[in-house]
Coordinates of C-alpha atoms in Angstrom, one line a residue:
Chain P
X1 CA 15.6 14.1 14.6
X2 CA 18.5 12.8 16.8
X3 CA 16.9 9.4 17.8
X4 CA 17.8 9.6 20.9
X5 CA 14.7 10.1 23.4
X6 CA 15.6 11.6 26.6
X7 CA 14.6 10.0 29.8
X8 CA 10.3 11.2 30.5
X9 CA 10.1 12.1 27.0
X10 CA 8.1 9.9 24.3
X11 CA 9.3 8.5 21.7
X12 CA 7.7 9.7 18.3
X13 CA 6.2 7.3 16.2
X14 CA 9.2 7.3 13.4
X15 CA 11.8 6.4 16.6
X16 CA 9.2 4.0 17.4
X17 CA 8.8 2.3 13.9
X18 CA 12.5 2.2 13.1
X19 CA 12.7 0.3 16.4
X20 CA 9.8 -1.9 15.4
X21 CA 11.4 -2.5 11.6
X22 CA 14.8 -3.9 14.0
X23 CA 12.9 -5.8 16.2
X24 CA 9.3 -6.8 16.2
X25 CA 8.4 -6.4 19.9
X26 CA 9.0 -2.7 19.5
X27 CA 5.8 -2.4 17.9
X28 CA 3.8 -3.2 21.0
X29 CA 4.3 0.3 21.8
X30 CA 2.5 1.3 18.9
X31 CA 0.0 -1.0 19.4
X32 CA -0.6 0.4 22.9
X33 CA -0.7 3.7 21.3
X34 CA -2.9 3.6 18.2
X35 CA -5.2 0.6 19.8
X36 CA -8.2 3.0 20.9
X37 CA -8.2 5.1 18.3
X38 CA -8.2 2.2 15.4
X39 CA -10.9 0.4 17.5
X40 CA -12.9 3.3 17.8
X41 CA -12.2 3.4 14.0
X42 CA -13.4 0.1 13.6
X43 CA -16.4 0.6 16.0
X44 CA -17.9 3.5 13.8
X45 CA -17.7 1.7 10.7
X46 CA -18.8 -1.7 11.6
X47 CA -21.3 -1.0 14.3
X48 CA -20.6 -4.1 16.2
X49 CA -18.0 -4.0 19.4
X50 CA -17.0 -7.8 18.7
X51 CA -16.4 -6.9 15.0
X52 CA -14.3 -3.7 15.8
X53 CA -12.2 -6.6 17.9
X54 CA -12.2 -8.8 15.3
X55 CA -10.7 -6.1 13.1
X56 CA -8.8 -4.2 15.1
X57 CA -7.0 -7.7 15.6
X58 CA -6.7 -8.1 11.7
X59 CA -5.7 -4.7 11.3
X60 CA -2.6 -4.9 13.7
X61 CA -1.7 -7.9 12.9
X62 CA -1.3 -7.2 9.1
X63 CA 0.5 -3.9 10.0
X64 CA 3.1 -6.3 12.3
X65 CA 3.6 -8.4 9.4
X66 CA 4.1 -5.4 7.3
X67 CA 6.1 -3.2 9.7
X68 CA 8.8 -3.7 7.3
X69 CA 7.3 -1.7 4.0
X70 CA 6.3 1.2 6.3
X71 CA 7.8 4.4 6.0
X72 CA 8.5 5.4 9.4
X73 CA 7.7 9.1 8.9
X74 CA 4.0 8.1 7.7
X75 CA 3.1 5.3 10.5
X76 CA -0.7 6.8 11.5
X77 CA -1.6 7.3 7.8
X78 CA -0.2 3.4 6.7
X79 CA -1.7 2.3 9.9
X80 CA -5.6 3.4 8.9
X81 CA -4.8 3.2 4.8
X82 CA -4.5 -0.9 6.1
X83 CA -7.8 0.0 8.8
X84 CA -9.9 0.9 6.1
X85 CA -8.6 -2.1 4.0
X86 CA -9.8 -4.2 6.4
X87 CA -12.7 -2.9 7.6
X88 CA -13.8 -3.0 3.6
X89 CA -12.4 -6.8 3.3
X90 CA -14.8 -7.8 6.4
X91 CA -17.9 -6.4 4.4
X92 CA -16.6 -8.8 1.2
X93 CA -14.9 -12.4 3.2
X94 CA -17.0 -14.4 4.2
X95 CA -14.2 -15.9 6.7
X96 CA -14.0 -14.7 10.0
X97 CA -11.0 -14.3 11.7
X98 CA -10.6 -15.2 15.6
X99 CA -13.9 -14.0 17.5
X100 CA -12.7 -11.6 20.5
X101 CA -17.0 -11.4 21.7
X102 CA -15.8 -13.1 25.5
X103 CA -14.4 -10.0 27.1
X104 CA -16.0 -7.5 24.9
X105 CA -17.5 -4.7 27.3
X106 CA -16.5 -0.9 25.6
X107 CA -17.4 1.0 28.7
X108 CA -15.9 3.8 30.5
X109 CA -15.9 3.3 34.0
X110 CA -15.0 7.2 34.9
X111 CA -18.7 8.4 34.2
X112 CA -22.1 7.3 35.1
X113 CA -25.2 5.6 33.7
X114 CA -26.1 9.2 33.0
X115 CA -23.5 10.3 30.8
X116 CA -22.8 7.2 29.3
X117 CA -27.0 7.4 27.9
X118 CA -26.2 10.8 27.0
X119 CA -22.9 10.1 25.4
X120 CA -25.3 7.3 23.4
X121 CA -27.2 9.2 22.2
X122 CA -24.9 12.2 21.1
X123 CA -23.0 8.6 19.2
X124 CA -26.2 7.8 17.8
X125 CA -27.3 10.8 16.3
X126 CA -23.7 11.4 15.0
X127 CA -23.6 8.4 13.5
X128 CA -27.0 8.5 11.7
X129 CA -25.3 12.0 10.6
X130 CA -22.2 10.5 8.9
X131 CA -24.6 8.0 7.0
X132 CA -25.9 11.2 5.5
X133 CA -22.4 12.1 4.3
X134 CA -21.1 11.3 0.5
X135 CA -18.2 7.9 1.3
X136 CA -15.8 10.3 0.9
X137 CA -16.6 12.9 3.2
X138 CA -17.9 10.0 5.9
X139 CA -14.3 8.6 5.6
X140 CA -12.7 11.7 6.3
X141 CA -14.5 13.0 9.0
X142 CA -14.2 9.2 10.7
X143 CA -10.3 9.7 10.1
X144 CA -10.7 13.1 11.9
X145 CA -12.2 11.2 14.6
X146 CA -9.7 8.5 14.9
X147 CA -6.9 11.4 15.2
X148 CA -5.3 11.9 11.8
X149 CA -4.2 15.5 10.7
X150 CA -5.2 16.8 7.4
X151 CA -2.2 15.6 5.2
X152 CA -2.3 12.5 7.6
X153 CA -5.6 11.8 5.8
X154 CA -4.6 13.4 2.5
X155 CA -1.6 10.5 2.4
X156 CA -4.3 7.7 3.7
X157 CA -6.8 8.7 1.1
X158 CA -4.4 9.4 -2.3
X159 CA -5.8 13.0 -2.1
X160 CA -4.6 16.6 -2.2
X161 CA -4.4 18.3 0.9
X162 CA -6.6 21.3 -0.9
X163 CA -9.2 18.1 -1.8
X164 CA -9.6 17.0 1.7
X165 CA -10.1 20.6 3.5
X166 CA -13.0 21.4 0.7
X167 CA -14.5 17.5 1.2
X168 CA -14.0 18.3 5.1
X169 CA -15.6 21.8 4.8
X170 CA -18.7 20.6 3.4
X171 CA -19.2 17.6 5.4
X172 CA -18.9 19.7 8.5
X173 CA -20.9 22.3 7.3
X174 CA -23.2 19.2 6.1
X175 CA -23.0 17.9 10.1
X176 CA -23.5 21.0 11.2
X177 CA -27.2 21.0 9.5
X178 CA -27.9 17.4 10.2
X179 CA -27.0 17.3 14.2
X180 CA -29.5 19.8 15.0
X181 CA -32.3 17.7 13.8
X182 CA -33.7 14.6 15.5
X183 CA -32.2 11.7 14.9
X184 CA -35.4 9.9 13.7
X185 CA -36.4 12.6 11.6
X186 CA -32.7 12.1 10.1
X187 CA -34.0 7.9 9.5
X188 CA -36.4 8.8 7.9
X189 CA -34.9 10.8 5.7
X190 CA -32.6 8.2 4.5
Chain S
X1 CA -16.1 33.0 -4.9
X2 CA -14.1 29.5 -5.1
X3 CA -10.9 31.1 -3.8
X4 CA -13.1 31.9 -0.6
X5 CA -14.3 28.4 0.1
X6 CA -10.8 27.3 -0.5
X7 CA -9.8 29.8 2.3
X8 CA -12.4 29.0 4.5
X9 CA -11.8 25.4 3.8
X10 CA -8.1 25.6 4.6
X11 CA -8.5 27.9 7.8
X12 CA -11.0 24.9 9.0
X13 CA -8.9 22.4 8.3
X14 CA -5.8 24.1 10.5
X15 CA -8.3 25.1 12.9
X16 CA -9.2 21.1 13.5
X17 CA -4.7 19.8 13.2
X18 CA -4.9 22.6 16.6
X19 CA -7.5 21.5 18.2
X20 CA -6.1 17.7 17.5
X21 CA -2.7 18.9 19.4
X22 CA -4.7 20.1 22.1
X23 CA -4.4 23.9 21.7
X24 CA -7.1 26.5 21.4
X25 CA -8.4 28.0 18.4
X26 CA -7.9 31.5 17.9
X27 CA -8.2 32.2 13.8
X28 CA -9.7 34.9 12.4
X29 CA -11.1 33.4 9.2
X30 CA -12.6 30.2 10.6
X31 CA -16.5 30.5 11.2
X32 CA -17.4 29.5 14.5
X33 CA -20.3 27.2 14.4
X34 CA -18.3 25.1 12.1
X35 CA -15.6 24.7 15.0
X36 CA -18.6 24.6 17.4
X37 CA -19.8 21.4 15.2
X38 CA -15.8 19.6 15.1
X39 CA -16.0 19.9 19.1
X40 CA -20.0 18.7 19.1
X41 CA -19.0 15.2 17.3
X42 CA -15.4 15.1 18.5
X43 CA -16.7 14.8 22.3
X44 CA -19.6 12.2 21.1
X45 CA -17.3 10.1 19.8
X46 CA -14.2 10.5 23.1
X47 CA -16.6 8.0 25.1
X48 CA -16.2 5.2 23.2
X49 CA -12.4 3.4 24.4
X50 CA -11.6 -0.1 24.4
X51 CA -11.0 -1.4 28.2
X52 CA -7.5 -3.1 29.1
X53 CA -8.6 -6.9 29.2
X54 CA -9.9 -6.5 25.1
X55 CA -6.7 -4.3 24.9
X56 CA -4.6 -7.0 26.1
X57 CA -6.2 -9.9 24.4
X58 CA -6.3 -8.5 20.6
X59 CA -2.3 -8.1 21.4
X60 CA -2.0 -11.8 22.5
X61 CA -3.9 -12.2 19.2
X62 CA -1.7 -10.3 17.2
X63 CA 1.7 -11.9 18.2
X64 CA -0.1 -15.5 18.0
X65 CA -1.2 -14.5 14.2
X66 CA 2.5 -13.4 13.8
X67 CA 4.4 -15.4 15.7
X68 CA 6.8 -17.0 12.4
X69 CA 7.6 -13.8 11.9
X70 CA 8.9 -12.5 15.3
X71 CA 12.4 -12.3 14.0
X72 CA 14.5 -13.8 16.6
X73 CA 16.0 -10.5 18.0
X74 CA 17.4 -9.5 21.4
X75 CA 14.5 -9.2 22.9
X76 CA 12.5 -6.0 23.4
X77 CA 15.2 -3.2 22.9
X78 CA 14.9 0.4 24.3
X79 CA 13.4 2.9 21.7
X80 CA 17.2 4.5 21.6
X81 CA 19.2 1.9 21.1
X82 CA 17.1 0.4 18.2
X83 CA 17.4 3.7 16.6
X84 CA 21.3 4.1 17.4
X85 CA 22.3 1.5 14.2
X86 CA 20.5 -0.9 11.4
X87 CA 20.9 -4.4 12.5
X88 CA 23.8 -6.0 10.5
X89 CA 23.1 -8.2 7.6
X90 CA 25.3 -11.3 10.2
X91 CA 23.0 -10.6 12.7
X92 CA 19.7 -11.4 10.6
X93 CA 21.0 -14.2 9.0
X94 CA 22.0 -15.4 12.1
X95 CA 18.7 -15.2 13.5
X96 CA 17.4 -17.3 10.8
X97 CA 20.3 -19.8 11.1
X98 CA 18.8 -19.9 14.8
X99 CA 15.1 -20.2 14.1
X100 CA 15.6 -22.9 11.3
X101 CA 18.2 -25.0 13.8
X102 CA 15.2 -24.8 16.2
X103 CA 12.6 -25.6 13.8
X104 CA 15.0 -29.2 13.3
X105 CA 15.6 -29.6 17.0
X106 CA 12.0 -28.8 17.8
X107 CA 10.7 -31.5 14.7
X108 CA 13.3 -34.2 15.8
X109 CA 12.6 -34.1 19.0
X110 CA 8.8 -34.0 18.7
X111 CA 9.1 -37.0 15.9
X112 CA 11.3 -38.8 18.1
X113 CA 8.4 -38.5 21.1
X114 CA 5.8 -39.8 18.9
X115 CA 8.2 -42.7 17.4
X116 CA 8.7 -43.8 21.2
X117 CA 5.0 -43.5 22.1
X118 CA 3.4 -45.1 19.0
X119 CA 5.9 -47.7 19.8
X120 CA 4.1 -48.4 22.8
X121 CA 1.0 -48.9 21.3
X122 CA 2.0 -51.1 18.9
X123 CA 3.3 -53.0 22.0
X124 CA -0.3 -53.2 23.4
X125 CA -0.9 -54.0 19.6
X126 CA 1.7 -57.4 19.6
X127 CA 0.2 -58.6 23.2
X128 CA -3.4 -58.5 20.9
X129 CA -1.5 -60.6 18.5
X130 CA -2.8 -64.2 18.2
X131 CA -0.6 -67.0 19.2
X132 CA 0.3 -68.2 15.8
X133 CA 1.2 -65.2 14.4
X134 CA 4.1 -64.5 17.3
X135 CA 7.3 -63.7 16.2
X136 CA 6.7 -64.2 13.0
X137 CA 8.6 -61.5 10.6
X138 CA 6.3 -58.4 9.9
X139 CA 6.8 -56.6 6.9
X140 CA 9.9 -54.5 7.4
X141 CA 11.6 -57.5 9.0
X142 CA 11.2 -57.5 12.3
X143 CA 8.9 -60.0 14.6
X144 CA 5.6 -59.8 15.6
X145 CA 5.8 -59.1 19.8
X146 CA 9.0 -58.6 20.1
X147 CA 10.1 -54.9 21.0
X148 CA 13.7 -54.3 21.1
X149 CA 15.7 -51.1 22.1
X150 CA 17.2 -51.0 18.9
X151 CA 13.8 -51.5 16.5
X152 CA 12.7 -48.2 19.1
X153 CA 15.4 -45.8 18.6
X154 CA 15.3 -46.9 15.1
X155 CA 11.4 -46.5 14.7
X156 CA 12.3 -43.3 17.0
X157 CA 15.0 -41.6 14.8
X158 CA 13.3 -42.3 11.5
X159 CA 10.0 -40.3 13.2
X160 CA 12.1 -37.9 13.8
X161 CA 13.4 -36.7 10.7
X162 CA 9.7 -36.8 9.9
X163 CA 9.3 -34.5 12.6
X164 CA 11.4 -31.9 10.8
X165 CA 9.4 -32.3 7.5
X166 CA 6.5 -31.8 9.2
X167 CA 7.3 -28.8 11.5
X168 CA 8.0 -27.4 8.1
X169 CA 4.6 -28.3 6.9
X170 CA 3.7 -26.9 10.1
X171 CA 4.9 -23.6 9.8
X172 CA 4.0 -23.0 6.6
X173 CA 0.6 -23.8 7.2
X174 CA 0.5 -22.3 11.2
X175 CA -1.7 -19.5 10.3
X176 CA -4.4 -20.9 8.4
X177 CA -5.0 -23.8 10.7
X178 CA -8.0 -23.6 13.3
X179 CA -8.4 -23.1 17.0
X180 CA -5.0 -22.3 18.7
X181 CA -2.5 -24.1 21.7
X182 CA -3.0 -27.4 21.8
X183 CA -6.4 -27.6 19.8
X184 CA -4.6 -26.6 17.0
X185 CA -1.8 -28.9 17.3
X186 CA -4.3 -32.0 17.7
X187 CA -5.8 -30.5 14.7
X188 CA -2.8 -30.0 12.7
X189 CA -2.2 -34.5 13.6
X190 CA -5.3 -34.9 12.5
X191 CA -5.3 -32.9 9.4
X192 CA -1.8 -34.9 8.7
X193 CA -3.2 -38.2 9.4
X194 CA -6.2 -37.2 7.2
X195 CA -3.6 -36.3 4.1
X196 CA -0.5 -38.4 4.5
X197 CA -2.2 -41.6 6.2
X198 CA -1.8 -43.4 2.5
X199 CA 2.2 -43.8 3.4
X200 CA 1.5 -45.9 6.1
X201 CA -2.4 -47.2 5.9
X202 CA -1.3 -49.7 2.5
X203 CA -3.5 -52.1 2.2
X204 CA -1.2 -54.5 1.2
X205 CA 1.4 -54.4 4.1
X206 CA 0.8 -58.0 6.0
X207 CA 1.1 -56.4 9.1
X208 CA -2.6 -55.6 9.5
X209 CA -3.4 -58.9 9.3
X210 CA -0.6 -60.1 11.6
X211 CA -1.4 -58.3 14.9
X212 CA -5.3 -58.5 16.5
X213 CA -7.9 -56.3 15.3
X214 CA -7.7 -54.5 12.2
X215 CA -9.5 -51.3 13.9
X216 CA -6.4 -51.8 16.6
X217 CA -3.9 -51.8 14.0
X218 CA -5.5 -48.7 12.0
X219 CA -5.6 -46.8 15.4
X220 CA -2.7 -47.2 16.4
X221 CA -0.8 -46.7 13.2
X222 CA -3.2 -43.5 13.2
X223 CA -1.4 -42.5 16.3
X224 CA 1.5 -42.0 15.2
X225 CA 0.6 -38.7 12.9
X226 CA -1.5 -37.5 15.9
X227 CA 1.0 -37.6 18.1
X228 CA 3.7 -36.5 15.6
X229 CA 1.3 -33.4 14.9
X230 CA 0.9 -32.1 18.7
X231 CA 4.7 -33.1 19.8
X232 CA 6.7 -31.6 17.0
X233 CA 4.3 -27.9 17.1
X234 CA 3.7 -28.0 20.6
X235 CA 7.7 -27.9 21.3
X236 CA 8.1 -25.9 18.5
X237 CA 5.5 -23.1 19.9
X238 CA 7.0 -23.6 23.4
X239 CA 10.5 -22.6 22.0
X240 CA 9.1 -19.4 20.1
X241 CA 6.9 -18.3 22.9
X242 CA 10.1 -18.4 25.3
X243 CA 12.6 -16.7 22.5
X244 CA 14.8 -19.4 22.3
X245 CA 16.2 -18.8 19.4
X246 CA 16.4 -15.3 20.0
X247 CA 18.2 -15.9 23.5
X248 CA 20.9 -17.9 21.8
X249 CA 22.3 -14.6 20.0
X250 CA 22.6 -12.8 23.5
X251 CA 25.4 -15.3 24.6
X252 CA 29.1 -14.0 24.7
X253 CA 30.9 -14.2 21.2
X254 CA 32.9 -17.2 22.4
X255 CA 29.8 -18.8 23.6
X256 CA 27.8 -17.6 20.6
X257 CA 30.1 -18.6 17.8
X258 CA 30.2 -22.1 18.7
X259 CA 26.2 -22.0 19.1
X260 CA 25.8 -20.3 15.8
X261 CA 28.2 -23.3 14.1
X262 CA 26.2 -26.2 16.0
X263 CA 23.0 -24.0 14.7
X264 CA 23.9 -24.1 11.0
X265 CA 25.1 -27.6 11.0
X266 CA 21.5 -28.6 12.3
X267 CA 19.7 -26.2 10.1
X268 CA 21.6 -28.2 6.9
X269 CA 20.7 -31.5 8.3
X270 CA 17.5 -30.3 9.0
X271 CA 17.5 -29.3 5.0
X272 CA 18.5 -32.7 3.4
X273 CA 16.7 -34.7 5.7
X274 CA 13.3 -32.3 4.3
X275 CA 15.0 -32.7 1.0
X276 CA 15.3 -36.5 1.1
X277 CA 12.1 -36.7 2.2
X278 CA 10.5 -35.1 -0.7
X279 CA 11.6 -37.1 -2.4
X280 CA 11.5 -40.6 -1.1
X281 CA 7.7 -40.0 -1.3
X282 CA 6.8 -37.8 -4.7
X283 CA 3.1 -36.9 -2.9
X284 CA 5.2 -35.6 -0.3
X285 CA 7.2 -33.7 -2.7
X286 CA 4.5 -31.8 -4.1
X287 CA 2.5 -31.0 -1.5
X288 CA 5.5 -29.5 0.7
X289 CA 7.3 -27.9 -2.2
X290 CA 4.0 -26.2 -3.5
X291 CA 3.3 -24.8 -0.2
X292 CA 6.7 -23.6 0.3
X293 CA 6.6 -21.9 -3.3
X294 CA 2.9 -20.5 -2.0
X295 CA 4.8 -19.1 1.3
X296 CA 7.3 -17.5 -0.5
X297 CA 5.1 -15.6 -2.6
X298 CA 2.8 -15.1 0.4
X299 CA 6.2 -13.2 2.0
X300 CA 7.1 -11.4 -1.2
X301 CA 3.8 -10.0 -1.7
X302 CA 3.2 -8.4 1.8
X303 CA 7.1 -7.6 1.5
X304 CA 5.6 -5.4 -1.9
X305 CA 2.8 -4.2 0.3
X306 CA 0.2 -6.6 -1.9
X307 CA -1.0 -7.9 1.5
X308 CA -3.9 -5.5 1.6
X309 CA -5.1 -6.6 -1.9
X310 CA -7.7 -9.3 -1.4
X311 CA -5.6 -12.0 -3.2
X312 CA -6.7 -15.1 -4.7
X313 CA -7.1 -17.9 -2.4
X314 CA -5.2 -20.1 -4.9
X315 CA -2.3 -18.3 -5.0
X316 CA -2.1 -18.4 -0.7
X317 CA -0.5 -21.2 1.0
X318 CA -3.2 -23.3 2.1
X319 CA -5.4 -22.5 -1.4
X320 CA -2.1 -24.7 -3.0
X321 CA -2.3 -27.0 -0.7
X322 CA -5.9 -28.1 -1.1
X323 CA -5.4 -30.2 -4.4
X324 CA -2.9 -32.3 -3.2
X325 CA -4.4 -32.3 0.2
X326 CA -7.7 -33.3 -1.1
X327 CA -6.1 -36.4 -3.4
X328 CA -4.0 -37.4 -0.1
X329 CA -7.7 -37.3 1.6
X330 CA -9.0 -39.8 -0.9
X331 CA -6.0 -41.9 -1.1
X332 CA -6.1 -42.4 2.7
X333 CA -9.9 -42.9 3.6
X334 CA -9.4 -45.9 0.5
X335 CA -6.3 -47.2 2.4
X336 CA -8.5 -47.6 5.5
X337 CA -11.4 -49.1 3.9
X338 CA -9.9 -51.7 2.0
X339 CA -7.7 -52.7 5.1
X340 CA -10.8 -53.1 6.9
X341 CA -12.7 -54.4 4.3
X342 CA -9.9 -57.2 3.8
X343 CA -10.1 -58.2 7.6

């Protein structure tokens, strides 16, 4: 890697936290990149839009303050190691940080009421899927929802790469079961 | 039989990395439906995105909840440049020289601000006096209705070296304390008029009984944390939020040498004025030097990645600070009560 990022081309993340580690308000640009997935992160495992705020908040602003300690070739990994830190220290403290609830509103404007009921649904049942899942297998197939490779979630977890692709192959396998029955049926059968 | 589920496995989990980068999936060993199911709950879960205006505001957040760490650095720098050479061990301590000459500047001038304006309350305070009581000496020698310009920018300059101990106090504390903007900084004069009022609410300075009302007195003596609270952070915050420390280092060498000196000079003021004022009052000392040992381990610890650990609230800054918070409490709401108790 030459560090040197060539006019329309994007900087990768480890140009990005070595700038970050110099000077703090390089790490806006991660922030702008990671934000959506680590709130949809924080969405799926809290169930509450103002919460995911609240945490997605917490979880960027201890990775600022920390920015220092990362290793700049493992910045999506460190970044949801700390997520999933937080999102488990939200269930425990009973101090809240800052609420965010005022301009709360997780909608895409680009579809219609249609989709977006649809898209509900699909959410719903998905999620009532992944509480059918062992912890470990829930975590990495939310992981694999908020974008991380493999040995991106082998490094987040502590786990062997050959671990995580036989946890993965039976949770999907597992999904693949649960999705194609109703999602009630699936309540119930909690 | 386990060597095929580790195959399968494997193939599955390279089959989802390229479908992550956006390319198709064209391996033999990977069963279909499986893929079929990673697309089925990747789409259901690509509606959910967070819209700019939450975007925007959890980063506003995020800097606030930062903002003593923003190392005072030449502003935002292009990805390549950051990456063409470490930052210089000079250039970092410089930036702190910069940021604690600020912190001094900002506490001085924000104690000096509340010295002037409580000085103008106790001037409604001597009109209140009664007669007999005028011009009589008060307790630290001066007499009773009688403002001078001296007694102010002596009253103002003593505030302000206060200012700089509790800017310190202020900083240390920043992130724990509630609201934010200028909430927090009426509640960060309140909270210091709640644990340091005992200096100045004594029960047996003649004072209170010199000038009108004892309610007058206690208010407006009361005013001068308040307002020593919300001047010295609100200038303080006004200077971070506009990188002025940070702007400082972009000056010209021969512009930026002299700076730097003036800087360092005011940051070692800045550090035996705090020191002096530990220990002129012992509460004092122990209240700010066991939240400044608390921040320093706070630092170390998310320096050693301990941050995520849910630590013990005693061992944080503001868990230290509650004991001797909670005595200064105690000491102060007695203070007041037997002042107006006496009257």
């Amino acid at each position: 890697m030459t560090g040197i990022v060539l006019p329309g081309e994007e900087a990768s993340d480890d140009q990005l936290v070595r700038a970050a580690q110099h000077a703090l308000p390089a790490f806006e640009h991660l922030y702008r990149r990671y934000v959506n997935d680590v709130f949809r992160f924080c969405c799926r495992r809290l169930n509450s839009e103002t919460d995911a705020a609240d945490a997605t908040s917490a979880i960027f602003t201890r990775a600022l303050a920390n920015i220092g300690a990362c290793q700049a070739q493992s910045f999506r990994p460190w970044l949801f190691t700390i997520a999933r830190n937080v999102v488990t220290d939200h269930y425990r403290a009973a101090r809240p940080v800052e609420t965010l609830d005022e301009s709360i509103e997780v909608t895409d404007e680009a579809v219609g009421p249609e989709e977006l009921a649809i898209a509900g649904d699909e959410r719903q049942s998905l999620t009532a899927a992944l509480r059918q899942l062992t912890d470990e297998q829930r975590s990495i197939i939310e992981l694999r929802l908020a974008g991380l490779s493999a040995n991106e979630i082998a490094a987040a977890l502590g786990k062997s790469r050959n671990a995580i692709d036989q946890m993965q192959y039976r949770a999907v396998a597992r999904l693949r079961k649960l999705l194609a029955v109703p999602v009630l049926q699936m309540e119930e059968a909690r | 039989m386990g060597n095929d589920l580790d195959h399968k496995a494997a193939e599955l989990s390279v089959a989802w990395d390229t479908l992550l980068a956006g390319n198709p999936v064209d391996r033999v060993g990977v069963e279909p439906e499986l893929i079929q199911t990673v697309r089925q709950i990747t789409a259901a879960e690509s509606g959910v995105s967070i819209n700019a205006d939450l975007e925007n505001l959890i980063w506003t957040n995020v800097i606030a909840g930062t903002s003593e760490l923003w190392r005072p650095e030449f502003a935002a720098p292009s990805v390549p440049q950051a990456e063409a050479g470490a930052v210089s061990r000079g250039n970092v301590i410089s930036c702190w020289i910069m940021r604690l000459a600020w912190m001094v500047a900002a506490g001085f001038a924000g104690g000096f601000a509340a010295g002037v304006v409580s000085r103008l309350a106790m001037r409604v305070a001597g009109f209140l006096t009664v007669d007999r009581n005028r011009f009589m000496l008060t307790d630290n020698g001066n007499r009773v209705g009688k403002i001078t310009l001296e007694g102010t920018l002596f009253l103002g300059v003593l505030t302000g070296a206060l200012g700089i101990v509790t800017i310190l106090i202020y900083v240390l504390l920043r992130n724990r304390l509630p609201f934010s903007g200028w909430r927090r900084s009426l509640g960060y004069g309140v909270m210091l008029l709640a644990v340091f009022g005992y200096v100045l609410m004594d029960p047996a300075n003649e004072d209170y009984h010199l000038f009108g009302s004892a309610w007058l007195n206690v208010a407006t003596f009361s005013s001068l944390y308040i307002f020593l609270g919300l001047f010295t952070s609100q200038i303080y915050e006004w200077g971070m939020k506009r990188g002025l420390p940070a702007r400082a280092l972009s000056f010209q060498p021969a512009v930026r040498i002299p700076v730097l000196g003036t800087a360092a000079v005011l940051a070692g003021i800045g550090f035996l004025v705090s020191v002096s004022a530990m220990i002129v009052g012992a509460p004092g000392l122990i209240v700010v030097g066991l939240g400044a040992v608390a921040w320093l381990i706070n630092r170390f610890a998310l320096k050693d990645r301990l941050a995520s650990l849910p630590a013990p609230g005693l061992v944080q800054t503001w868990g230290m600070l509650v004991v001797p918070g909670i005595i200064g409490v105690i000491l102060t709401a007695r203070g007041i009560t037997e002042i107006l108790l006496n009257r």
